[in-house]
Coordinates of C-alpha atoms and ligand atoms in Angstrom, one line a residue:
M648 CA 3.4 -68.5 113.3
L649 CA 2.2 -69.2 109.8
P650 CA -1.6 -68.2 109.2
F651 CA -1.9 -71.9 107.0
E652 CA -0.1 -75.0 107.5
R653 CA -1.6 -76.8 104.5
V654 CA -2.8 -74.9 101.2
A655 CA -4.5 -76.6 98.6
I656 CA -4.0 -74.7 95.0
I657 CA -6.5 -75.3 92.3
G658 CA -5.7 -74.0 89.0
L659 CA -1.7 -74.3 88.2
G660 CA -1.7 -71.3 85.8
L661 CA 0.2 -68.0 86.4
I662 CA -1.4 -67.4 89.4
G663 CA -2.2 -70.5 91.0
S664 CA 1.8 -71.5 90.3
S665 CA 3.3 -68.0 91.9
I666 CA 1.0 -68.8 94.3
A667 CA 2.9 -71.9 94.7
R668 CA 6.3 -70.3 94.1
A669 CA 6.1 -68.0 96.6
V670 CA 4.5 -70.2 99.1
R671 CA 7.5 -72.4 98.5
Q672 CA 10.0 -69.0 98.9
Y673 CA 8.2 -67.7 101.8
M674 CA 6.5 -70.0 104.1
P675 CA 8.8 -72.8 103.1
T676 CA 7.1 -75.5 106.2
V677 CA 4.1 -75.1 104.7
K678 CA 2.6 -78.7 102.7
L679 CA 1.5 -77.6 99.1
T680 CA -1.1 -79.7 97.3
A681 CA -2.4 -78.7 94.1
H682 CA -4.8 -79.9 91.1
D683 CA -5.7 -78.7 87.9
A684 CA -8.0 -79.8 84.7
S685 CA -5.8 -80.3 82.1
A686 CA -3.3 -83.7 82.8
E687 CA -0.7 -81.6 80.4
V688 CA -0.7 -78.4 83.2
R689 CA -0.4 -81.3 85.9
A690 CA 2.3 -83.1 84.0
R691 CA 4.3 -79.6 83.7
V692 CA 3.7 -78.8 87.6
E693 CA 5.3 -82.0 88.7
E694 CA 8.3 -81.6 86.5
L695 CA 8.6 -78.1 87.7
D696 CA 8.1 -79.6 91.4
F697 CA 6.9 -76.6 92.9
V698 CA 3.8 -78.3 95.4
D699 CA 4.6 -81.7 97.3
D700 CA 1.8 -83.6 96.1
V701 CA -0.2 -83.1 92.2
T702 CA -4.2 -84.9 92.6
D703 CA -5.8 -86.3 89.7
T704 CA -9.1 -84.4 91.3
A705 CA -10.1 -81.4 93.0
G706 CA -11.2 -83.1 96.3
A707 CA -8.3 -85.5 96.9
A708 CA -6.1 -81.7 96.8
V709 CA -8.1 -80.2 99.2
V710 CA -9.0 -83.4 101.8
D711 CA -6.5 -82.3 104.5
A712 CA -6.2 -78.7 103.5
D713 CA -6.8 -75.5 106.0
L714 CA -6.6 -72.8 102.8
V715 CA -8.2 -73.8 99.3
I716 CA -7.4 -71.2 97.0
L717 CA -9.1 -71.5 93.8
C718 CA -6.6 -70.0 90.8
V719 CA -9.7 -70.7 88.0
P720 CA -10.9 -68.4 85.3
V721 CA -13.6 -66.7 87.4
G722 CA -16.4 -68.6 85.1
A723 CA -15.2 -71.6 86.2
M724 CA -15.0 -70.9 90.3
G725 CA -18.6 -72.4 91.1
A726 CA -18.1 -75.5 89.6
V727 CA -14.8 -76.3 91.1
A728 CA -16.5 -74.9 94.4
A729 CA -19.0 -77.9 93.8
A730 CA -16.4 -80.2 93.1
I731 CA -14.8 -79.8 96.5
A732 CA -18.0 -79.4 98.9
A733 CA -17.9 -83.2 99.7
D734 CA -14.1 -83.4 100.6
L735 CA -13.6 -80.5 102.3
P736 CA -12.6 -80.4 105.8
A737 CA -15.4 -78.6 108.1
E738 CA -12.2 -76.2 109.5
A739 CA -10.7 -74.8 106.1
I740 CA -11.0 -71.3 104.9
V741 CA -11.9 -71.3 101.0
S742 CA -10.5 -68.1 99.0
D743 CA -10.1 -67.2 95.2
V744 CA -8.2 -64.7 93.3
G745 CA -10.6 -64.1 90.8
S746 CA -9.9 -60.7 88.7
S747 CA -14.2 -59.9 89.4
K748 CA -15.7 -60.7 92.7
A749 CA -19.4 -59.8 93.4
G750 CA -20.3 -63.0 90.8
V751 CA -17.5 -65.2 92.2
V752 CA -19.1 -64.2 95.7
E753 CA -22.0 -65.5 94.9
A754 CA -21.1 -68.6 93.1
L755 CA -18.8 -69.6 95.6
A756 CA -21.4 -69.0 98.2
A757 CA -24.1 -71.3 96.1
A758 CA -22.0 -74.1 95.8
L759 CA -20.9 -73.6 99.6
P760 CA -23.2 -73.0 102.0
G761 CA -22.4 -72.3 105.5
R762 CA -19.0 -72.9 104.8
T763 CA -15.9 -70.2 105.8
I764 CA -15.4 -68.3 102.2
I765 CA -12.9 -64.8 102.3
P766 CA -12.7 -64.3 98.9
A767 CA -9.8 -61.9 97.4
H768 CA -7.9 -60.8 94.4
P769 CA -4.1 -60.2 93.9
V770 CA -4.1 -56.8 91.6
A771 CA -0.7 -57.9 90.1
G772 CA -0.4 -60.8 86.8
T773 CA 1.3 -60.3 83.4
E774 CA 0.0 -60.9 79.8
N775 CA 1.0 -64.6 79.9
S776 CA -0.5 -68.2 81.1
G777 CA 0.4 -71.4 82.2
P778 CA 2.2 -73.3 85.1
D779 CA 5.5 -71.8 83.5
A780 CA 4.6 -68.2 83.5
G781 CA 4.5 -68.1 87.7
F782 CA 7.2 -66.5 89.6
A783 CA 8.0 -66.3 93.0
S784 CA 7.9 -61.9 93.6
L785 CA 4.6 -61.2 91.8
F786 CA 2.9 -60.3 94.6
Q787 CA 6.2 -57.9 96.3
G788 CA 4.7 -55.1 96.9
R789 CA 1.1 -55.4 94.8
W790 CA -2.1 -54.9 96.0
C791 CA -4.5 -57.7 97.3
I792 CA -7.6 -56.9 98.0
V793 CA -9.5 -58.8 99.8
T794 CA -13.4 -59.3 99.6
P795 CA -15.4 -61.0 102.4
P796 CA -19.3 -61.1 103.1
E797 CA -20.6 -58.9 105.4
D798 CA -21.0 -61.7 108.3
A799 CA -17.4 -63.0 108.0
A800 CA -15.8 -63.6 111.8
A801 CA -13.0 -61.6 111.8
G802 CA -10.5 -64.6 112.5
P803 CA -10.6 -66.1 108.8
V804 CA -10.2 -62.4 107.2
A805 CA -7.1 -61.7 109.5
R806 CA -5.7 -65.1 108.1
V807 CA -6.3 -64.5 104.4
R808 CA -5.2 -61.3 105.2
A809 CA -1.9 -62.5 107.2
F810 CA -1.3 -65.2 104.1
W811 CA -1.1 -62.2 101.2
E812 CA 1.3 -59.8 103.6
G813 CA 3.8 -63.0 103.8
L814 CA 3.9 -63.2 100.5
G815 CA 4.7 -59.7 100.3
A816 CA 1.4 -57.7 99.5
N817 CA -0.2 -55.0 100.9
V818 CA -3.5 -56.1 101.4
E819 CA -6.8 -54.1 101.9
T820 CA -10.3 -54.7 102.3
M821 CA -13.2 -54.1 99.9
D822 CA -16.8 -54.5 99.3
P823 CA -17.2 -56.7 96.4
R824 CA -19.4 -54.9 94.3
H825 CA -17.3 -51.4 95.3
H826 CA -14.5 -53.7 93.9
D827 CA -16.2 -54.2 90.7
L828 CA -16.4 -50.5 89.7
V829 CA -13.3 -49.4 90.8
L830 CA -11.3 -52.8 88.9
A831 CA -13.8 -52.3 85.7
V832 CA -11.9 -48.8 85.4
T833 CA -8.3 -49.7 86.5
S834 CA -8.0 -53.0 85.1
H835 CA -11.0 -54.1 82.7
L836 CA -11.8 -50.9 80.5
P837 CA -8.0 -50.8 79.9
H838 CA -7.9 -54.5 78.8
L839 CA -11.3 -53.8 76.2
I840 CA -9.6 -50.7 75.2
A841 CA -5.8 -52.4 74.3
Y842 CA -8.0 -55.8 72.7
T843 CA -9.8 -53.2 70.4
I844 CA -7.0 -51.0 69.1
V845 CA -4.9 -54.0 68.1
G846 CA -8.0 -55.9 66.7
T847 CA -8.8 -52.2 64.6
A848 CA -5.0 -52.3 63.6
S849 CA -5.3 -55.7 62.5
D850 CA -7.9 -55.4 60.3
M851 CA -7.3 -52.1 58.3
E852 CA -7.0 -52.3 54.9
T853 CA -5.2 -49.0 53.9
V854 CA -2.6 -50.1 56.3
T855 CA -0.7 -53.8 56.0
R856 CA -0.3 -56.2 58.9
S857 CA 3.3 -56.1 58.6
E858 CA 3.2 -52.5 58.4
V859 CA 1.6 -53.1 61.9
I860 CA 4.2 -55.3 63.2
K861 CA 7.3 -53.0 61.3
F862 CA 6.1 -49.7 63.3
S863 CA 4.7 -50.9 66.1
A864 CA 7.8 -49.4 68.5
G865 CA 6.3 -47.1 70.3
G866 CA 2.4 -46.8 72.2
F867 CA 1.2 -49.4 69.7
R868 CA 3.4 -51.9 70.9
D869 CA 2.3 -51.2 74.9
F870 CA -1.5 -52.1 73.9
T871 CA 0.0 -55.5 71.9
R872 CA 1.3 -56.7 75.5
I873 CA -2.3 -55.9 77.2
A874 CA -4.0 -57.7 74.0
A875 CA -1.4 -60.7 74.2
S876 CA -3.5 -61.2 77.6
D877 CA -5.2 -64.6 77.9
P878 CA -8.5 -65.3 76.2
T879 CA -10.2 -67.4 78.5
M880 CA -9.6 -65.7 81.5
W881 CA -10.9 -62.4 79.9
R882 CA -13.7 -63.8 78.4
D883 CA -15.0 -64.7 81.4
V884 CA -14.1 -61.4 83.5
F885 CA -16.0 -59.0 80.9
L886 CA -19.2 -61.8 81.4
A887 CA -19.2 -61.5 85.0
N888 CA -18.7 -58.0 85.8
K889 CA -20.7 -56.6 82.5
D890 CA -22.8 -54.3 84.9
A891 CA -19.6 -52.3 86.1
V892 CA -18.1 -52.6 82.5
L893 CA -21.2 -50.9 80.6
E894 CA -21.3 -48.3 82.8
M895 CA -17.4 -47.1 82.9
L896 CA -17.6 -48.2 79.0
Q897 CA -20.4 -45.4 78.9
R898 CA -18.5 -42.7 80.7
F899 CA -15.2 -43.3 78.6
T900 CA -17.6 -43.5 75.2
E901 CA -18.8 -40.0 76.3
D902 CA -15.5 -38.7 77.0
L903 CA -13.9 -39.9 73.4
T904 CA -16.9 -38.2 71.5
A905 CA -16.2 -35.1 73.5
L906 CA -12.7 -35.5 72.5
Q907 CA -13.3 -36.4 68.8
R908 CA -15.5 -32.7 69.0
A909 CA -12.2 -31.3 70.6
I910 CA -10.0 -32.3 67.2
R911 CA -12.7 -31.5 65.1
W912 CA -13.3 -28.2 66.1
G913 CA -9.2 -27.4 66.6
D914 CA -10.0 -26.8 70.5
G915 CA -6.2 -27.2 71.1
D916 CA -6.7 -26.1 75.0
A917 CA -9.3 -28.7 75.3
L918 CA -6.8 -31.4 74.3
F919 CA -3.7 -29.7 76.2
D920 CA -5.9 -29.5 79.3
L921 CA -6.8 -33.5 79.2
F922 CA -2.9 -34.5 78.4
T923 CA -1.8 -32.4 81.4
R924 CA -3.9 -34.0 83.9
T925 CA -3.1 -37.7 82.6
R926 CA 0.4 -36.6 82.5
A927 CA 0.0 -35.5 86.1
V928 CA -1.8 -38.8 86.8
R929 CA 0.9 -41.0 85.8
R930 CA 3.6 -39.2 87.6
S931 CA 1.1 -39.8 91.2
I932 CA 1.1 -43.6 90.3
I933 CA 5.3 -43.5 90.1
A934 CA 5.9 -41.1 93.2
E935 CA 3.7 -43.8 94.9
G936 CA 6.3 -46.4 93.7
Q937 CA 3.2 -48.6 91.8
D938 CA 5.0 -48.5 88.5
D939 CA 5.8 -51.7 86.4
E940 CA 9.0 -50.3 85.6
R941 CA 11.1 -52.7 87.8
P942 CA 13.5 -54.2 85.7
D943 CA 12.5 -57.9 86.2
F944 CA 8.7 -57.4 86.3
G945 CA 6.7 -58.8 83.9
R946 CA 8.8 -59.1 80.6
A947 CA 11.8 -60.9 81.7
H948 CA 9.2 -63.8 82.2
E949 CA 8.6 -64.0 78.5
Ligands
NAD1152 N1 -3.2 -62.9 85.2 C1 -3.5 -62.5 85.3 O1 -2.9 -61.1 85.2 C2 -4.3 -61.9 86.7 C3 -4.1 -61.4 87.9 C4 -5.0 -61.3 89.1 C5 -6.1 -62.7 89.0 N2 -6.2 -63.2 87.5 C6 -7.2 -64.3 88.1 O2 -6.6 -65.6 88.3 C7 -7.4 -66.5 87.7 C8 -6.7 -67.4 87.0 O3 -5.7 -67.1 86.1 P1 -4.8 -67.1 85.7 O4 -4.0 -65.8 84.6 O5 -3.6 -67.8 86.6 O6 -4.9 -67.8 84.3 P2 -4.1 -69.3 83.7 O7 -5.1 -69.2 82.1 O8 -2.5 -69.1 83.8 O9 -4.4 -70.8 84.8 C9 -5.5 -70.9 84.6 C10 -5.7 -72.5 85.5 O10 -7.2 -73.1 85.7 C11 -6.9 -74.3 85.1 N3 -8.5 -74.8 85.0 C12 -9.4 -74.4 84.1 N4 -10.8 -74.7 84.9 C13 -10.7 -75.5 85.7 C14 -11.4 -76.4 86.4 N5 -12.7 -76.3 86.0 N6 -10.8 -76.8 86.9 C15 -9.3 -77.0 87.5 N7 -8.4 -76.0 86.9 C16 -9.0 -75.3 85.7 C17 -6.6 -74.3 83.6 O11 -6.3 -75.8 82.9 C18 -5.0 -73.1 83.8 O12 -3.9 -74.3 84.4 C19 -8.7 -65.8 86.9 O13 -9.8 -66.0 88.1 C20 -8.0 -64.2 86.8 O14 -8.9 -63.5 86.6 C21 -5.4 -63.2 86.7
PRE1153 O1 -0.2 -56.3 84.5 C1 -0.8 -57.1 83.4 O2 -0.4 -57.5 82.7 C2 -2.1 -56.8 84.1 O3 -2.9 -56.9 83.4 C3 -2.5 -57.1 85.3 C4 -3.8 -57.2 86.3 C5 -3.9 -55.3 85.9 O4 -5.2 -55.7 84.8 O5 -3.4 -54.7 86.5 C6 -5.0 -57.9 85.5 C7 -5.9 -58.9 86.1 C8 -5.2 -58.5 87.4 O6 -7.2 -59.4 87.7 C9 -4.9 -58.4 88.2 C10 -4.1 -57.3 87.4

């Protein structure tokens, strides 16, 4: 039996459109309604034809839903939740896909008092955005972290978990604050570093921009993929997860200073030991089958 029969998606970019495509593929009997604030996106989704009904307002999309998933930037979650409040059926479960959780949990609870809210975060994505960037297999074999409030009833949590498992994800439950700390180091800080290094390279005066582009075959090129990620999405993530990101950034800055010192004083052992440890991390990620080197992942959809 399916966990939900009528799913509404608000926000039809990379993640919203991937969920819609995956629902079409893996739960074909589910009725899908959707809304996006952008008229251009709504028109494109009509053309792409992966939902049953595209509505002009968020409220109209949710009137008949048993699951509503907010797939908008984290800074917009509260306003979207307020916009659907009056039309939301009493029994509907509201979820989201935001990359940071504590602030979103707070914003949704404030906008939808007394409603069933089970937030989630699929830890899967690419640097691309918009409805053309989505694909049905995005969540296959990837983690989805569900962050229910402490007093959440077991039934709705189980249904949201079953929904994500139905789209191919492995599901784990976590406290929202702990989620934010973990993701600050595994996702948010790496993005900040990529934005910084690409920004620094493009600002250099002694190395021209054309040289940066011409000779970026190796390490730098991988950073440019991450640094091409959506500016609105990432602005919101850093503002929303400020405390955890600043804490991780402090640790990172200290470690960077230690490396700077090792290079200055010719401490090859310190460099070698660190690089040996980090190589082992990469190898254990690959051994667990979590690397992104599957031939069709991300790049095939550029
Ligand atoms: N991109 C990733 O890798 C990734 C991965 C996991 C989770 N997320 C999270 O998923 C959410 C969506 O990210 P995305 O990558 O799909 O972004 P996106 O830019 O591709 O899509 C966001 C969509 O939301 C729409 N939107 C913005 N404000 C709105 C509003 N008030 N009402 C209705 N629609 C609105 C935009 O028009 C856009 O179409 C974000 O919260 C992000 O943190 C992203
Ligand atoms: O692969 C990428 O392009 C991503 O950035 C995906 C990524 C990540 O950092 O792992 C980005 C943000 C999300 O919230 C989840 C996944």
